[in-house]
């Protein structure tokens, strides 16, 4: 491994001048930090997605673009030398105006990626200038020069061999001489078109860069001091976790713990890169280390909640003792690039949840043309407004009676689609969204308090 540290800062960490100055202090305090990956300023991506979805009224478009301008110019006004970046920000805002007008006529995923990437392009200009004004030898680098992806706009897949080669050629030498500020979330396909890695992809970008540079560590700076036993906003007695294994953290990320993007840990696991999660607002409070091996492996580690879930139930009498039914179902889903998350089966039915990972926002949907194709095989029932509760732990299958302890607390709730067995680290189930927080609170009280 190289003595390089990669630090990633999320949207709330770069929300304004004060927040960015806090990031700068963290960077200054770790001389090994040579690559900094940041998100768009807080709220910016949502505004850009709104424009990308097609705003017909020119006055409304202008109002949203003014909001974007206000967020960035408020930071520029606090700079010692604002003129050094104001022209670049205005150029990008002009790009936003033209793209928003185009989206008002016709929405496309390619155009959406072009638009939403502008948030990261602007924020990196600002943080770079703040660091320079603090005396740090910082340079801005366009991630699209090295983050090569396919052309699956909205959820592009990185091309690892090309990424490794380009990082070695262009980014690594730069990091040996400067502190480099670059964008998370965005890349470019073979034709040079801007792509995005999906919502939350900044963490994934940082992990891929850390892997390509064989970094000694990866820091994820967010707005909470590490990983907790559950979301502290839901349960006030949620406790911080000082150390957690890659396996446990991966399960938490996959099942809704918003502190990590689900793909983040994959590159870190491949190269055994330790990951630190902390709060940029309170770095003195420490955080959580995620490592391959940890000293403590409790039966119950944490609870995660993921809402906006869509469940699809497929029923067919022809499925009974038949060969190939599921193969046909998943062939249709794969053909239309429908990502499936959880799945349970019975003799004549299969239920599955849809995954939502692209930049378009909203609930996962089963497109009408996909539903019609599935209905040639079976009946199709779609349910919305569900939440996924996941209990993360270790070797639960080896502990007799644990299920009674878990489900005994939940006898007043209607549980849907219980999933267990594929992993030794989780037990998960669906509940109606209006009771989801109550379920988390009752489980946390019973299992963790």
Coordinates of C-alpha atoms in Angstrom, one line a residue:
X1 CA 0.0 0.0 0.0
X2 CA 1.0 3.6 -0.6
X3 CA 1.2 6.2 2.2
X4 CA -1.8 8.0 0.6
X5 CA -5.0 8.6 2.4
X6 CA -8.3 9.3 0.5
X7 CA -10.9 11.5 2.1
X8 CA -14.5 11.8 1.0
X9 CA -16.8 14.6 2.1
X10 CA -20.6 14.4 1.6
X11 CA -23.0 17.1 0.7
X12 CA -23.7 18.3 4.2
X13 CA -20.0 18.5 4.8
X14 CA -19.6 21.0 1.9
X15 CA -22.9 22.8 2.4
X16 CA -21.6 26.3 2.9
X17 CA -18.3 28.2 3.6
X18 CA -18.2 27.3 7.3
X19 CA -18.7 23.6 6.5
X20 CA -16.1 23.6 3.7
X21 CA -13.6 25.3 6.1
X22 CA -14.2 22.5 8.5
X23 CA -13.3 20.0 5.8
X24 CA -10.2 22.0 5.0
X25 CA -9.1 21.8 8.6
X26 CA -9.5 18.0 8.6
X27 CA -7.5 17.8 5.4
X28 CA -4.7 19.9 6.9
X29 CA -4.6 17.8 10.0
X30 CA -3.7 14.6 8.1
X31 CA -0.6 15.1 6.0
X32 CA -1.2 11.7 4.3
X33 CA -4.4 12.9 2.7
X34 CA -3.5 13.5 -0.9
X35 CA -6.8 12.8 -2.6
X36 CA -10.1 14.5 -1.6
X37 CA -13.4 13.4 -3.2
X38 CA -16.5 15.6 -2.6
X39 CA -20.2 15.6 -3.3
X40 CA -22.2 18.5 -4.5
X41 CA -23.2 21.1 -1.9
X42 CA -26.2 20.0 0.2
X43 CA -29.5 20.3 -1.7
X44 CA -27.9 20.9 -5.0
X45 CA -28.4 17.5 -6.5
X46 CA -32.1 17.5 -5.7
X47 CA -32.5 20.8 -7.5
X48 CA -30.6 19.5 -10.5
X49 CA -32.7 16.3 -10.6
X50 CA -35.9 18.5 -10.5
X51 CA -34.6 20.4 -13.6
X52 CA -33.6 17.2 -15.3
X53 CA -37.1 15.8 -14.9
X54 CA -38.4 18.6 -17.1
X55 CA -39.7 21.9 -15.7
X56 CA -42.0 23.4 -18.3
X57 CA -42.5 26.9 -16.9
X58 CA -39.5 29.1 -17.7
X59 CA -40.1 31.2 -14.6
X60 CA -40.0 28.1 -12.3
X61 CA -36.8 27.0 -14.1
X62 CA -35.3 30.4 -13.5
X63 CA -36.2 30.3 -9.8
X64 CA -34.6 26.9 -9.3
X65 CA -31.4 28.0 -11.1
X66 CA -31.4 31.1 -8.9
X67 CA -31.5 28.9 -5.9
X68 CA -28.4 27.0 -7.3
X69 CA -26.6 30.3 -7.9
X70 CA -27.4 31.5 -4.4
X71 CA -26.0 28.4 -2.7
X72 CA -22.7 28.8 -4.6
X73 CA -22.3 32.6 -4.6
X74 CA -22.9 32.7 -0.8
X75 CA -19.7 30.6 -0.5
X76 CA -17.9 32.7 -3.2
X77 CA -18.6 35.9 -1.3
X78 CA -16.7 34.5 1.7
X79 CA -13.5 33.9 -0.3
X80 CA -10.6 36.3 -0.1
X81 CA -10.2 36.1 -3.9
X82 CA -13.8 35.4 -5.2
X83 CA -12.9 36.3 -8.8
X84 CA -10.7 33.2 -9.1
X85 CA -13.7 30.9 -9.3
X86 CA -16.8 33.0 -10.0
X87 CA -16.3 32.8 -13.8
X88 CA -16.0 29.0 -13.6
X89 CA -19.2 28.7 -11.5
X90 CA -21.1 31.0 -13.9
X91 CA -20.0 28.9 -16.9
X92 CA -21.4 25.8 -15.3
X93 CA -24.6 27.6 -14.4
X94 CA -25.0 28.5 -18.1
X95 CA -24.6 24.8 -18.9
X96 CA -27.4 24.1 -16.3
X97 CA -29.7 26.7 -17.9
X98 CA -29.2 25.2 -21.4
X99 CA -29.7 21.7 -20.2
X100 CA -32.7 22.5 -18.2
X101 CA -34.3 24.1 -21.3
X102 CA -33.6 21.0 -23.3
X103 CA -35.1 18.8 -20.5
X104 CA -38.3 20.9 -20.6
X105 CA -38.7 19.6 -24.2
X106 CA -37.5 16.0 -23.8
X107 CA -36.3 14.2 -20.7
X108 CA -33.5 11.6 -21.1
X109 CA -31.2 9.7 -18.7
X110 CA -28.2 11.0 -20.7
X111 CA -29.3 14.6 -20.3
X112 CA -30.0 13.9 -16.6
X113 CA -26.5 12.8 -16.0
X114 CA -25.1 15.8 -17.8
X115 CA -27.2 18.1 -15.6
X116 CA -26.8 16.5 -12.2
X117 CA -23.0 16.2 -12.6
X118 CA -22.8 20.0 -12.5
X119 CA -23.2 20.0 -8.7
X120 CA -19.9 18.2 -8.1
X121 CA -18.2 20.2 -10.8
X122 CA -19.1 23.5 -9.0
X123 CA -18.3 22.3 -5.4
X124 CA -14.8 21.2 -6.3
X125 CA -13.9 24.6 -7.6
X126 CA -15.0 26.2 -4.3
X127 CA -13.2 23.8 -1.9
X128 CA -10.0 23.9 -3.9
X129 CA -10.0 27.7 -3.6
X130 CA -10.7 27.6 0.1
X131 CA -7.7 25.3 0.6
X132 CA -5.4 27.5 -1.5
X133 CA -6.4 30.5 0.6
X134 CA -5.4 28.5 3.7
X135 CA -2.0 27.9 2.2
X136 CA -2.6 24.3 1.0
X137 CA -1.1 23.3 -2.3
X138 CA -4.4 22.1 -3.7
X139 CA -5.3 21.5 -7.3
X140 CA -8.7 20.6 -8.9
X141 CA -9.0 17.5 -11.0
X142 CA -11.8 16.5 -13.3
X143 CA -12.8 12.9 -12.3
X144 CA -14.2 12.3 -15.8
X145 CA -10.6 12.1 -17.1
X146 CA -10.1 8.8 -15.2
X147 CA -13.5 7.4 -14.0
X148 CA -14.3 5.4 -17.1
X149 CA -17.7 3.8 -17.1
X150 CA -20.2 2.1 -19.4
X151 CA -23.0 4.2 -20.9
X152 CA -25.8 3.0 -18.5
X153 CA -26.8 6.6 -17.7
X154 CA -28.1 7.1 -14.2
X155 CA -26.4 4.0 -12.8
X156 CA -23.1 3.6 -14.8
X157 CA -20.8 0.8 -14.1
X158 CA -17.1 1.6 -13.7
X159 CA -14.7 -0.1 -16.0
X160 CA -12.0 -1.2 -13.5
X161 CA -9.1 -1.9 -15.9
X162 CA -9.5 1.4 -17.7
X163 CA -9.9 3.2 -14.3
X164 CA -6.7 1.6 -12.9
X165 CA -4.7 2.5 -16.0
X166 CA -5.9 6.1 -16.2
X167 CA -5.4 6.7 -12.4
X168 CA -1.9 5.4 -12.6
X169 CA -1.2 7.6 -15.6
X170 CA -2.9 10.9 -14.7
X171 CA -4.0 11.0 -11.0
X172 CA -1.4 9.2 -9.0
X173 CA 1.5 11.4 -10.2
X174 CA -0.5 14.5 -9.3
X175 CA -1.2 13.2 -5.8
X176 CA 2.5 12.8 -5.2
X177 CA 3.0 16.6 -5.5
X178 CA -0.3 18.2 -4.5
X179 CA -3.5 17.7 -2.5
X180 CA -6.0 16.9 -5.3
X181 CA -9.7 17.8 -5.1
X182 CA -11.9 15.8 -7.4
X183 CA -15.6 14.9 -7.8
X184 CA -17.4 11.8 -6.6
X185 CA -20.4 10.3 -8.3
X186 CA -19.5 11.3 -11.9
X187 CA -17.5 9.7 -14.7
X188 CA -17.5 9.5 -18.5
X189 CA -18.1 6.7 -21.0
X190 CA -15.9 5.8 -24.0
X191 CA -17.3 8.6 -26.0
X192 CA -16.6 11.2 -23.4
X193 CA -20.3 11.6 -22.4
X194 CA -20.8 12.4 -18.7
X195 CA -22.2 9.5 -16.6
X196 CA -23.1 9.1 -12.9
X197 CA -22.8 6.1 -10.6
X198 CA -26.2 6.5 -9.1
X199 CA -27.4 8.3 -6.0
X200 CA -24.8 8.1 -3.2
X201 CA -22.1 7.2 -5.7
X202 CA -19.6 9.6 -4.2
X203 CA -18.6 7.1 -1.6
X204 CA -18.2 4.5 -4.3
X205 CA -16.0 6.8 -6.3
X206 CA -13.8 7.5 -3.4
X207 CA -13.4 3.7 -2.7
X208 CA -12.6 3.0 -6.3
X209 CA -10.0 5.8 -6.3
X210 CA -8.5 4.4 -3.1
X211 CA -8.3 0.9 -4.6
X212 CA -6.7 2.1 -7.8
X213 CA -4.1 4.1 -5.9
X214 CA -3.6 1.3 -3.4
X215 CA -4.2 3.8 -0.6
X216 CA -3.4 3.1 3.0
X217 CA -6.8 4.3 4.2
X218 CA -10.2 5.7 3.2
X219 CA -12.1 8.3 5.3
X220 CA -15.8 8.9 4.8
X221 CA -16.7 12.3 6.4
X222 CA -20.4 12.9 6.8
X223 CA -22.8 14.7 9.3
X224 CA -22.8 12.0 12.0
X225 CA -19.9 10.7 14.1
X226 CA -19.7 7.2 12.8
X227 CA -22.1 4.3 12.6
X228 CA -24.7 3.8 15.3
X229 CA -26.8 0.8 16.4
X230 CA -29.6 2.5 14.5
X231 CA -30.5 5.9 13.2
X232 CA -30.2 8.3 16.1
X233 CA -33.0 10.4 14.6
X234 CA -35.4 7.5 15.2
X235 CA -34.0 6.1 18.5
X236 CA -32.5 8.6 20.9
X237 CA -30.6 5.9 22.8
X238 CA -28.9 4.6 19.6
X239 CA -25.2 4.0 20.6
X240 CA -22.1 4.6 18.5
X241 CA -20.1 1.6 17.2
X242 CA -16.3 2.1 17.5
X243 CA -15.4 -0.8 15.3
X244 CA -17.3 -3.0 12.8
X245 CA -16.4 -5.7 10.3
X246 CA -16.6 -5.3 6.5
X247 CA -19.3 -8.0 6.4
X248 CA -21.5 -6.2 9.0
X249 CA -21.0 -2.8 7.5
X250 CA -21.8 -4.1 4.0
X251 CA -25.1 -5.5 5.3
X252 CA -25.9 -2.2 7.0
X253 CA -25.2 -0.3 3.8
X254 CA -27.2 -2.6 1.6
X255 CA -30.2 -2.5 3.9
X256 CA -30.6 1.2 4.3
X257 CA -28.0 2.7 6.6
X258 CA -27.5 5.9 4.7
X259 CA -24.1 6.6 6.1
X260 CA -22.5 4.4 3.5
X261 CA -23.3 3.7 -0.2
X262 CA -23.9 0.0 -0.7
X263 CA -21.0 -0.4 -3.2
X264 CA -18.5 1.6 -1.1
X265 CA -16.9 -1.3 0.8
X266 CA -16.5 -3.6 -2.2
X267 CA -13.2 -2.0 -3.5
X268 CA -12.0 -1.6 0.1
X269 CA -12.6 -5.3 0.8
X270 CA -10.8 -6.4 -2.3
X271 CA -7.6 -4.7 -1.1
X272 CA -8.1 -4.7 2.6
X273 CA -8.2 -0.9 2.9
X274 CA -9.5 0.2 6.4
X275 CA -12.4 2.6 6.2
X276 CA -13.1 5.4 8.8
X277 CA -16.5 7.0 9.1
X278 CA -16.7 10.3 11.1
X279 CA -18.4 13.6 11.3
X280 CA -16.9 16.6 9.6
X281 CA -18.8 18.8 12.0
X282 CA -17.3 17.2 15.1
X283 CA -14.1 15.3 14.1
X284 CA -13.0 15.4 17.8
X285 CA -15.8 12.9 18.6
X286 CA -14.0 10.1 16.7
X287 CA -16.0 7.7 14.6
X288 CA -16.2 4.1 13.4
X289 CA -13.4 2.0 11.9
X290 CA -14.5 -0.7 9.4
X291 CA -11.9 -3.5 9.1
X292 CA -11.6 -7.0 7.8
X293 CA -11.2 -8.4 11.3
X294 CA -12.6 -6.9 14.5
X295 CA -12.3 -7.9 18.2
X296 CA -16.0 -7.9 19.0
X297 CA -18.7 -9.9 17.0
X298 CA -22.0 -9.5 19.0
X299 CA -25.1 -11.5 18.1
X300 CA -26.9 -8.3 17.4
X301 CA -24.9 -5.4 15.9
X302 CA -27.4 -2.8 14.5
X303 CA -30.8 -2.1 12.9
X304 CA -31.2 -0.5 9.5
X305 CA -34.3 0.9 7.9
X306 CA -34.9 1.4 4.2
X307 CA -38.2 3.0 3.1
X308 CA -39.8 3.6 -0.3
X309 CA -39.8 -0.1 -1.0
X310 CA -41.8 -1.7 -3.9
X311 CA -42.8 -5.3 -3.6
X312 CA -43.9 -7.3 -6.7
X313 CA -45.7 -10.7 -6.3
X314 CA -45.9 -13.0 -9.2
X315 CA -48.4 -16.0 -9.1
X316 CA -48.9 -18.9 -11.5
X317 CA -50.2 -22.3 -11.0
X318 CA -47.8 -23.3 -13.8
X319 CA -45.0 -22.7 -11.4
X320 CA -45.9 -25.8 -9.3
X321 CA -43.3 -28.5 -9.9
X322 CA -42.3 -26.7 -13.2
X323 CA -38.9 -26.1 -14.5
X324 CA -37.6 -22.8 -15.7
X325 CA -40.4 -20.5 -14.5
X326 CA -38.1 -18.3 -12.4
X327 CA -35.5 -18.4 -15.1
X328 CA -38.0 -16.8 -17.5
X329 CA -39.0 -14.2 -14.9
X330 CA -35.5 -13.1 -14.3
X331 CA -34.7 -13.2 -18.0
X332 CA -37.4 -10.6 -18.5
X333 CA -36.2 -8.5 -15.6
X334 CA -32.6 -8.6 -16.7
X335 CA -33.5 -7.7 -20.3
X336 CA -35.1 -4.5 -19.1
X337 CA -32.4 -3.8 -16.5
X338 CA -34.8 -4.1 -13.5
X339 CA -32.6 -4.6 -10.4
X340 CA -34.1 -7.0 -7.8
X341 CA -33.2 -6.8 -4.2
X342 CA -34.9 -9.4 -2.0
X343 CA -36.8 -12.5 -3.1
X344 CA -38.9 -15.2 -1.4
X345 CA -40.8 -18.1 -3.1
X346 CA -43.6 -20.5 -2.4
X347 CA -44.9 -23.3 -4.6
X348 CA -47.0 -21.1 -6.9
X349 CA -45.7 -17.6 -6.2
X350 CA -42.6 -15.5 -5.9
X351 CA -42.3 -12.1 -4.2
X352 CA -39.5 -9.7 -4.8
X353 CA -38.5 -6.1 -4.0
X354 CA -37.2 -3.7 -6.6
X355 CA -34.0 -1.8 -6.1
X356 CA -33.7 1.9 -6.7
X357 CA -30.1 3.1 -7.5
X358 CA -30.3 5.6 -10.4
X359 CA -30.4 9.4 -10.2
X360 CA -34.0 9.9 -11.1
X361 CA -35.4 9.9 -7.5
X362 CA -38.7 8.6 -6.3
X363 CA -39.9 5.0 -5.6
X364 CA -38.8 2.0 -7.5
X365 CA -41.3 1.3 -10.3
X366 CA -42.1 -1.7 -12.4
X367 CA -42.5 -0.2 -15.9
X368 CA -45.8 -0.9 -17.6
X369 CA -44.2 -2.7 -20.6
X370 CA -42.3 -5.0 -18.2
X371 CA -45.4 -5.7 -16.3
X372 CA -47.2 -6.6 -19.5
X373 CA -44.5 -9.0 -20.5
X374 CA -44.5 -10.7 -17.1
X375 CA -48.3 -11.0 -17.3
X376 CA -47.8 -13.4 -20.2
X377 CA -46.4 -15.8 -17.6
X378 CA -48.3 -15.1 -14.5
X379 CA -50.5 -12.6 -12.5
X380 CA -48.6 -9.5 -11.3
X381 CA -49.4 -7.6 -8.0
X382 CA -47.4 -4.4 -7.1
X383 CA -47.4 -2.9 -3.6
X384 CA -45.9 0.4 -2.6
X385 CA -45.4 2.3 0.6
X386 CA -43.4 -0.4 2.4
X387 CA -40.2 -0.2 4.5
X388 CA -37.5 -2.8 4.9
X389 CA -36.3 -3.5 8.5
X390 CA -32.9 -5.3 8.7
X391 CA -31.4 -6.7 11.9
X392 CA -27.6 -7.0 11.4
X393 CA -25.6 -9.4 13.6
X394 CA -23.3 -12.4 13.6
X395 CA -24.0 -16.1 13.4
X396 CA -27.6 -15.7 14.4
X397 CA -28.4 -19.0 12.8
X398 CA -26.2 -20.7 15.5
X399 CA -28.1 -19.1 18.4
X400 CA -31.3 -21.1 19.4
X401 CA -34.2 -18.9 20.4
X402 CA -33.0 -15.6 18.8
X403 CA -36.0 -15.6 16.5
X404 CA -38.5 -15.7 19.4
X405 CA -36.7 -12.8 21.0
X406 CA -37.0 -10.8 17.8
X407 CA -40.5 -11.6 16.6
X408 CA -42.0 -11.8 20.1
X409 CA -41.6 -8.0 20.3
X410 CA -43.4 -7.5 17.1
X411 CA -46.6 -9.4 17.6
X412 CA -48.8 -6.3 17.1
X413 CA -47.3 -5.6 13.7
X414 CA -48.1 -7.1 10.3
X415 CA -44.8 -8.4 8.9
X416 CA -44.3 -9.0 5.2
X417 CA -41.8 -11.0 3.2
X418 CA -39.4 -12.2 5.9
X419 CA -36.0 -13.1 4.5
X420 CA -33.3 -15.1 6.3
X421 CA -30.8 -17.7 5.4
X422 CA -28.8 -16.3 2.5
X423 CA -26.5 -14.4 5.0
X424 CA -25.3 -15.2 8.5
X425 CA -25.3 -11.5 9.1
X426 CA -28.9 -10.3 8.6
X427 CA -32.6 -11.0 9.2
X428 CA -35.0 -8.7 7.3
X429 CA -38.6 -8.1 6.6
X430 CA -41.1 -5.6 5.2
X431 CA -43.6 -3.6 7.1
X432 CA -46.0 -0.8 6.2
X433 CA -44.3 2.5 6.2
X434 CA -46.5 4.2 8.9
X435 CA -45.3 1.7 11.5
X436 CA -41.7 1.3 10.4
X437 CA -40.2 3.7 13.0
X438 CA -42.2 2.1 15.8
X439 CA -40.8 -1.3 14.8
X440 CA -37.3 0.0 14.9
X441 CA -37.9 1.6 18.3
X442 CA -39.4 -1.5 19.8
X443 CA -36.6 -3.8 18.5
X444 CA -33.9 -1.5 19.6
X445 CA -35.3 -1.3 23.1
X446 CA -35.5 -5.1 23.3
X447 CA -32.2 -6.0 21.7
X448 CA -29.8 -3.1 22.4
X449 CA -31.0 -1.2 25.4

